[in-house]
Amino acid sequence: MANQYAVIGLGRFGINIANKLFESGQDVLGIDVNEERVDEAQSYVTHAVIADSTDAEAMKTIGIRNFDTVIVAIGNDIQASILSVLLLKEMGVPKVIAKALNKLHGQVLEKVGADWVVYPERDMGIRVAHQLLSPNVLNF
Ligand code: ATP
């Protein structure tokens, strides 16, 4: 059975996670405050809606607590990212994954309940360095 995923923030990071999950047969709801981003995302996810993830009422209307995993892919607006994670955990979402811009942002995300914090720029930088140091190792 397909898992129910929601991806909040449909920038390059969010839309790529969302689309990979969708292509693998999962149910993916894309959420963004930006109408253009939502329009662009329509063919890459199961369904995409305009909503502000810091708005508790909007998240309730979407039924966000029924999703197995929610990915918060908001970066630049640190306040929105933190508030969203807090809200999602308070609503009872079992697994919340959040993108952090830096170490401090990541620490706060963990404090408010994020189950997994990812640091895309840092991790990709490390991966590139590894690849340069051992080019024969297969990378995924
Ligand atoms: P990326 O680096 O992934 O390309 P970006 O540079 O567009 O992202 P970010 O600030 O990381 O910028 O925002 C990612 C997406 O999150 C944007 O499309 C933005 O509209 C969306 N977003 C920001 N705040 C909210 C919010 N409160 N609710 C829903 N979506 C939001």
PDB file of N, CA and C in Angstrom, residues 2 11-12 14 17-18 26 35 37 49 55 61 70 72 76 78 84-85 93-94 110 114 126 135 137 139:
ATOM      1  N   ALA A   2       0.432   2.268  -0.743  1.00  0.00           N
ATOM      2  CA  ALA A   2       1.218   3.507  -0.824  1.00  0.00           C
ATOM      3  C   ALA A   2       1.160   4.262   0.497  1.00  0.00           C
ATOM      4  N   GLY A  11       9.992  24.362  -3.504  1.00  0.00           N
ATOM      5  CA  GLY A  11      11.190  24.885  -4.168  1.00  0.00           C
ATOM      6  C   GLY A  11      11.918  23.714  -4.810  1.00  0.00           C
ATOM      7  N   ARG A  12      13.170  23.900  -5.226  1.00  0.00           N
ATOM      8  CA  ARG A  12      13.900  22.816  -5.900  1.00  0.00           C
ATOM      9  C   ARG A  12      14.036  21.599  -5.000  1.00  0.00           C
ATOM     10  N   GLY A  14      12.144  20.698  -2.261  1.00  0.00           N
ATOM     11  CA  GLY A  14      10.854  20.060  -1.987  1.00  0.00           C
ATOM     12  C   GLY A  14      10.278  19.332  -3.185  1.00  0.00           C
ATOM     13  N   ILE A  17      12.036  15.971  -3.952  1.00  0.00           N
ATOM     14  CA  ILE A  17      11.649  14.895  -3.023  1.00  0.00           C
ATOM     15  C   ILE A  17      10.250  14.417  -3.398  1.00  0.00           C
ATOM     16  N   ALA A  18       9.347  15.382  -3.563  1.00  0.00           N
ATOM     17  CA  ALA A  18       7.949  15.055  -3.847  1.00  0.00           C
ATOM     18  C   ALA A  18       7.828  14.228  -5.119  1.00  0.00           C
ATOM     19  N   GLN A  26       4.120   6.498  -4.563  1.00  0.00           N
ATOM     20  CA  GLN A  26       3.554   6.965  -3.291  1.00  0.00           C
ATOM     21  C   GLN A  26       2.539   8.081  -3.539  1.00  0.00           C
ATOM     22  N   GLU A  35       1.198  30.500  -5.231  1.00  0.00           N
ATOM     23  CA  GLU A  35       0.288  29.907  -6.227  1.00  0.00           C
ATOM     24  C   GLU A  35       1.027  29.378  -7.454  1.00  0.00           C
ATOM     25  N   ARG A  37       4.108  28.289  -7.672  1.00  0.00           N
ATOM     26  CA  ARG A  37       4.811  27.035  -7.351  1.00  0.00           C
ATOM     27  C   ARG A  37       3.834  25.859  -7.343  1.00  0.00           C
ATOM     28  N   VAL A  49      -1.727  21.868  -3.366  1.00  0.00           N
ATOM     29  CA  VAL A  49      -2.652  22.898  -2.877  1.00  0.00           C
ATOM     30  C   VAL A  49      -1.894  24.122  -2.352  1.00  0.00           C
ATOM     31  N   ASP A  55      -0.389  28.122   9.435  1.00  0.00           N
ATOM     32  CA  ASP A  55      -1.795  28.384   9.734  1.00  0.00           C
ATOM     33  C   ASP A  55      -2.459  27.078  10.197  1.00  0.00           C
ATOM     34  N   THR A  61      -7.777  21.730   7.993  1.00  0.00           N
ATOM     35  CA  THR A  61      -8.683  21.540   6.847  1.00  0.00           C
ATOM     36  C   THR A  61      -8.100  20.525   5.858  1.00  0.00           C
ATOM     37  N   VAL A  70       5.507  13.979   6.876  1.00  0.00           N
ATOM     38  CA  VAL A  70       5.426  15.324   6.296  1.00  0.00           C
ATOM     39  C   VAL A  70       6.847  15.886   6.217  1.00  0.00           C
ATOM     40  N   VAL A  72       9.082  19.164   5.679  1.00  0.00           N
ATOM     41  CA  VAL A  72       9.047  20.630   5.678  1.00  0.00           C
ATOM     42  C   VAL A  72      10.272  21.119   4.915  1.00  0.00           C
ATOM     43  N   ASN A  76      14.557  29.423   3.685  1.00  0.00           N
ATOM     44  CA  ASN A  76      14.894  30.815   4.005  1.00  0.00           C
ATOM     45  C   ASN A  76      14.050  31.430   5.116  1.00  0.00           C
ATOM     46  N   ILE A  78      13.084  30.947   8.242  1.00  0.00           N
ATOM     47  CA  ILE A  78      13.386  30.054   9.370  1.00  0.00           C
ATOM     48  C   ILE A  78      12.228  30.019  10.367  1.00  0.00           C
ATOM     49  N   SER A  84       6.111  25.601  11.621  1.00  0.00           N
ATOM     50  CA  SER A  84       5.429  24.514  10.922  1.00  0.00           C
ATOM     51  C   SER A  84       5.730  23.173  11.584  1.00  0.00           C
ATOM     52  N   VAL A  85       7.000  22.941  11.898  1.00  0.00           N
ATOM     53  CA  VAL A  85       7.372  21.665  12.533  1.00  0.00           C
ATOM     54  C   VAL A  85       6.667  21.528  13.883  1.00  0.00           C
ATOM     55  N   VAL A  93       1.412  14.418  13.758  1.00  0.00           N
ATOM     56  CA  VAL A  93       2.011  13.778  12.572  1.00  0.00           C
ATOM     57  C   VAL A  93       3.149  12.865  13.050  1.00  0.00           C
ATOM     58  N   PRO A  94       3.102  11.557  12.693  1.00  0.00           N
ATOM     59  CA  PRO A  94       4.103  10.629  13.233  1.00  0.00           C
ATOM     60  C   PRO A  94       5.544  10.961  12.861  1.00  0.00           C
ATOM     61  N   GLU A 110      15.111  20.291  15.942  1.00  0.00           N
ATOM     62  CA  GLU A 110      15.097  19.086  16.789  1.00  0.00           C
ATOM     63  C   GLU A 110      14.369  19.351  18.096  1.00  0.00           C
ATOM     64  N   ALA A 114      11.257  17.799  15.413  1.00  0.00           N
ATOM     65  CA  ALA A 114      11.542  17.173  14.110  1.00  0.00           C
ATOM     66  C   ALA A 114      12.149  15.787  14.334  1.00  0.00           C
ATOM     67  N   ILE A 126      29.779  17.531   1.339  1.00  0.00           N
ATOM     68  CA  ILE A 126      30.578  16.399   1.840  1.00  0.00           C
ATOM     69  C   ILE A 126      30.621  15.289   0.781  1.00  0.00           C
ATOM     70  N   PRO A 135      37.003   8.515  -6.456  1.00  0.00           N
ATOM     71  CA  PRO A 135      36.134   8.530  -7.637  1.00  0.00           C
ATOM     72  C   PRO A 135      35.641   7.158  -8.076  1.00  0.00           C
ATOM     73  N   VAL A 137      34.433   4.834  -6.089  1.00  0.00           N
ATOM     74  CA  VAL A 137      33.333   4.328  -5.250  1.00  0.00           C
ATOM     75  C   VAL A 137      32.017   4.778  -5.881  1.00  0.00           C
ATOM     76  N   ASN A 139      28.461   6.045  -6.176  1.00  0.00           N
ATOM     77  CA  ASN A 139      27.647   6.945  -5.349  1.00  0.00           C
ATOM     78  C   ASN A 139      26.211   6.952  -5.787  1.00  0.00           C
TER      79      ASN A 139
END
